[in-house]
Coordinates of N, CA and C in Angstrom, one line a residue:
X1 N 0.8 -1.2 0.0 CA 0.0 0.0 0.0 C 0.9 1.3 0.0
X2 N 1.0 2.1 -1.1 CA 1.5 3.4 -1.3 C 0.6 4.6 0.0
X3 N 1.9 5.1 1.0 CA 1.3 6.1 1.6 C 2.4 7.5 1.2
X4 N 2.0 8.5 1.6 CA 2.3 9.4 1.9 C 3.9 9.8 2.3
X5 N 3.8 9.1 3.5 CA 5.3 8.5 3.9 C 6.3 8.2 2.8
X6 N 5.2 7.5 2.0 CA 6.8 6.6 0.9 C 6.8 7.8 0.3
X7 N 6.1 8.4 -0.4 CA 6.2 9.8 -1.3 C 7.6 10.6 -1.0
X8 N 7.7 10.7 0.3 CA 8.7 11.6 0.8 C 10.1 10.5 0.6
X9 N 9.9 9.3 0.8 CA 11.3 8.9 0.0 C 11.5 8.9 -1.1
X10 N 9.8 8.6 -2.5 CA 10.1 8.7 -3.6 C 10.6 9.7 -4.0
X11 N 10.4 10.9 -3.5 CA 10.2 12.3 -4.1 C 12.7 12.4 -4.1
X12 N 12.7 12.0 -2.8 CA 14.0 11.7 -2.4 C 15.3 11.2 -3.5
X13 N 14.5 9.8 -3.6 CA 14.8 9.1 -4.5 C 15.1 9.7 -5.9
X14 N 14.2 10.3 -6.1 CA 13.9 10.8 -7.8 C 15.0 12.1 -8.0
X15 N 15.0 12.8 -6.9 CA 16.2 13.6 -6.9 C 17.2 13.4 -6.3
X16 N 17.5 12.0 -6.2 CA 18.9 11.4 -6.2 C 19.1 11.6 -7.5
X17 N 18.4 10.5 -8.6 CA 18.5 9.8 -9.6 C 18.8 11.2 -11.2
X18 N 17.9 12.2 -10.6 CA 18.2 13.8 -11.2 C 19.6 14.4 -11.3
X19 N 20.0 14.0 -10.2 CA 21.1 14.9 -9.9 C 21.6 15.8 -8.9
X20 N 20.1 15.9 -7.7 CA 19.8 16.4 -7.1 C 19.2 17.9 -7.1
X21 N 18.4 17.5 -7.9 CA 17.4 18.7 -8.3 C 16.6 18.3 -9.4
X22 N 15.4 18.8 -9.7 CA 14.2 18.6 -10.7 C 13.4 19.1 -10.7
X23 N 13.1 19.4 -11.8 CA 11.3 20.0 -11.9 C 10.0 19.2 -11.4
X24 N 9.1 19.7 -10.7 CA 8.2 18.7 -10.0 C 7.5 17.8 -11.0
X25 N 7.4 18.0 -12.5 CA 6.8 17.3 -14.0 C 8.3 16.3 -13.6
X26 N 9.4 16.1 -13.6 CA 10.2 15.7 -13.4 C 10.1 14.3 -13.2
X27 N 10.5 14.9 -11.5 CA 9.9 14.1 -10.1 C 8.9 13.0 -10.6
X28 N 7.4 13.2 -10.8 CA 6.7 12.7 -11.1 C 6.8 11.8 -11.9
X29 N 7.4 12.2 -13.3 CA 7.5 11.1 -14.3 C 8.5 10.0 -13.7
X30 N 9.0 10.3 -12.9 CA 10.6 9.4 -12.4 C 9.9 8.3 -11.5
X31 N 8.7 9.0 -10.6 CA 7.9 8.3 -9.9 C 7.0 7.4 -10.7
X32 N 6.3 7.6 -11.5 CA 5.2 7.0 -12.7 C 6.0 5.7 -13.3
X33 N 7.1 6.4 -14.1 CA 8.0 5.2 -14.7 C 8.6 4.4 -13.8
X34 N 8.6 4.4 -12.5 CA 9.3 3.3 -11.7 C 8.6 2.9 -10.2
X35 N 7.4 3.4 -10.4 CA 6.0 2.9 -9.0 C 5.0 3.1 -9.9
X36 N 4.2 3.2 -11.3 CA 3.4 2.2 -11.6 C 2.6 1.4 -11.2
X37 N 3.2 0.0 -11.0 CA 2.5 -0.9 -10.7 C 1.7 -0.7 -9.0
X38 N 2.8 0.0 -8.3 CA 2.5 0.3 -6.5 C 1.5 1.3 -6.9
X39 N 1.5 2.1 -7.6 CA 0.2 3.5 -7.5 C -1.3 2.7 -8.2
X40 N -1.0 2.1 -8.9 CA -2.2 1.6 -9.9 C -3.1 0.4 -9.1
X41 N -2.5 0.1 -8.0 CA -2.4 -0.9 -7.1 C -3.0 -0.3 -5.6
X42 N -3.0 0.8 -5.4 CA -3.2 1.3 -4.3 C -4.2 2.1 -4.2
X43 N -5.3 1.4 -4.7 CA -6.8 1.8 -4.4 C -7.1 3.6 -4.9
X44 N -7.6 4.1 -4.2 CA -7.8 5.6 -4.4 C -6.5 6.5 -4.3
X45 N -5.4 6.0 -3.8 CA -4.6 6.9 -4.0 C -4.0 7.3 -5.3
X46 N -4.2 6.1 -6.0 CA -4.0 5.9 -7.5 C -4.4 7.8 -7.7
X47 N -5.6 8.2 -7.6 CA -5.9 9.7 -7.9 C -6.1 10.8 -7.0
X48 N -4.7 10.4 -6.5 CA -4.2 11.9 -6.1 C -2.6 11.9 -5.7
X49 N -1.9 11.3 -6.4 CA -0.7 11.0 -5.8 C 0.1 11.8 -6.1
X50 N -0.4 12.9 -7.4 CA 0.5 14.1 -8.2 C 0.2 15.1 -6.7
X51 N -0.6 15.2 -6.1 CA -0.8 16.4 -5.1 C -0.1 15.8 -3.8
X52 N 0.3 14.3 -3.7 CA 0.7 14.1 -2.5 C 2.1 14.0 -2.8
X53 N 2.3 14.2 -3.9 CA 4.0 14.2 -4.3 C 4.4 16.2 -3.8
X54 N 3.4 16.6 -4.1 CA 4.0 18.2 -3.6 C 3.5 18.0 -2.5
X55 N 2.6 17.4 -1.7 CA 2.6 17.5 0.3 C 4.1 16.8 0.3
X56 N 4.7 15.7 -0.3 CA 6.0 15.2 0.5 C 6.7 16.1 0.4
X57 N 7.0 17.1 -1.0 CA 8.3 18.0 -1.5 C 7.7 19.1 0.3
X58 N 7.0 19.4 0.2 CA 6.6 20.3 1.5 C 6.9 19.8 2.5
X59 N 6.5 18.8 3.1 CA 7.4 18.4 4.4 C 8.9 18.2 4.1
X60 N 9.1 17.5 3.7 CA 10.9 17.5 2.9 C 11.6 19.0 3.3
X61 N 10.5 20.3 2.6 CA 11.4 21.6 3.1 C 11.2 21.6 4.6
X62 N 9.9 21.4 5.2 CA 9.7 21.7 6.5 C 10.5 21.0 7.3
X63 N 11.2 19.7 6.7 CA 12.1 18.9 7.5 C 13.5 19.2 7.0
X64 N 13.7 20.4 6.3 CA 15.2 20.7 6.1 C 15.9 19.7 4.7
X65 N 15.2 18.6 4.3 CA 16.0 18.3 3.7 C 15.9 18.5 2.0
X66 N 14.8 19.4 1.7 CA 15.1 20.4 0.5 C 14.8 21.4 0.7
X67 N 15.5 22.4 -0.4 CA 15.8 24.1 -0.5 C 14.4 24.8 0.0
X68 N 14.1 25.4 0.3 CA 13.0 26.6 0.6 C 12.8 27.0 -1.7
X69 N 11.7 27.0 -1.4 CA 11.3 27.5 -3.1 C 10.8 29.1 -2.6
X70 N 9.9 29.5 -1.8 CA 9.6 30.6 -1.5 C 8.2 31.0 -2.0
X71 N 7.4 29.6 -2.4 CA 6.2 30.0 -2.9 C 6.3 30.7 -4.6
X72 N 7.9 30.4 -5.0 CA 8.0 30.5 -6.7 C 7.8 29.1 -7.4
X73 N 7.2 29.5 -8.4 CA 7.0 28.1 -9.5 C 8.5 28.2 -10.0
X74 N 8.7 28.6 -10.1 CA 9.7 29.2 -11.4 C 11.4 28.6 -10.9
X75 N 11.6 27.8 -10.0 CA 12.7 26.8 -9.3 C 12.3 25.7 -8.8
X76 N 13.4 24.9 -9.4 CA 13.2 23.4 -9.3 C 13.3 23.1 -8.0
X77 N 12.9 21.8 -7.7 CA 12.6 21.3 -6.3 C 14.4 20.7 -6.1
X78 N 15.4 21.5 -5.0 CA 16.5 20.6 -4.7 C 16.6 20.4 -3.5
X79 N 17.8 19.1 -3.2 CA 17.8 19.1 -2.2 C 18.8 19.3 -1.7
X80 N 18.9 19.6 0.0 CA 19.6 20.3 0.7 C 21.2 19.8 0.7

């Protein structure tokens, strides 16, 4: 079962595999092409997992371990 929780290591994960930094379209596709089977699998969260990938990027800043964006679109999600 895909929670919330994992999001914040996906999201982790994905900006390992980036470089350590990504666009949130990014992020997502990195998650899609390699948890697939876990999201399509996990009942209703299947439709909303794009919104719970920006709640994990959010706690992630609130836990220090990516950059502050400042409420701009316009900068990639990195981490710290």
């Amino acid at each position: 079962m895909v929670t919330r929780e994992m999001m914040k290591l996906w999201v982790i994960e994905a900006l390992n595999d980036l470089g350590g930094a990504g666009w949130p379209k990014d992020v997502s596709k990195y998650i899609w092409d390699k948890y697939e089977q876990e999201l399509k699998a996990s009942g209703s969260f299947l439709y909303s997992w794009q919104y719970d990938v920006r709640w994990a990027a959010q706690q992630l800043r609130n836990e220090n371990k990516l950059k502050p964006v400042h409420k701009r679109r316009d900068l990639p999600w990195e981490l710290v």
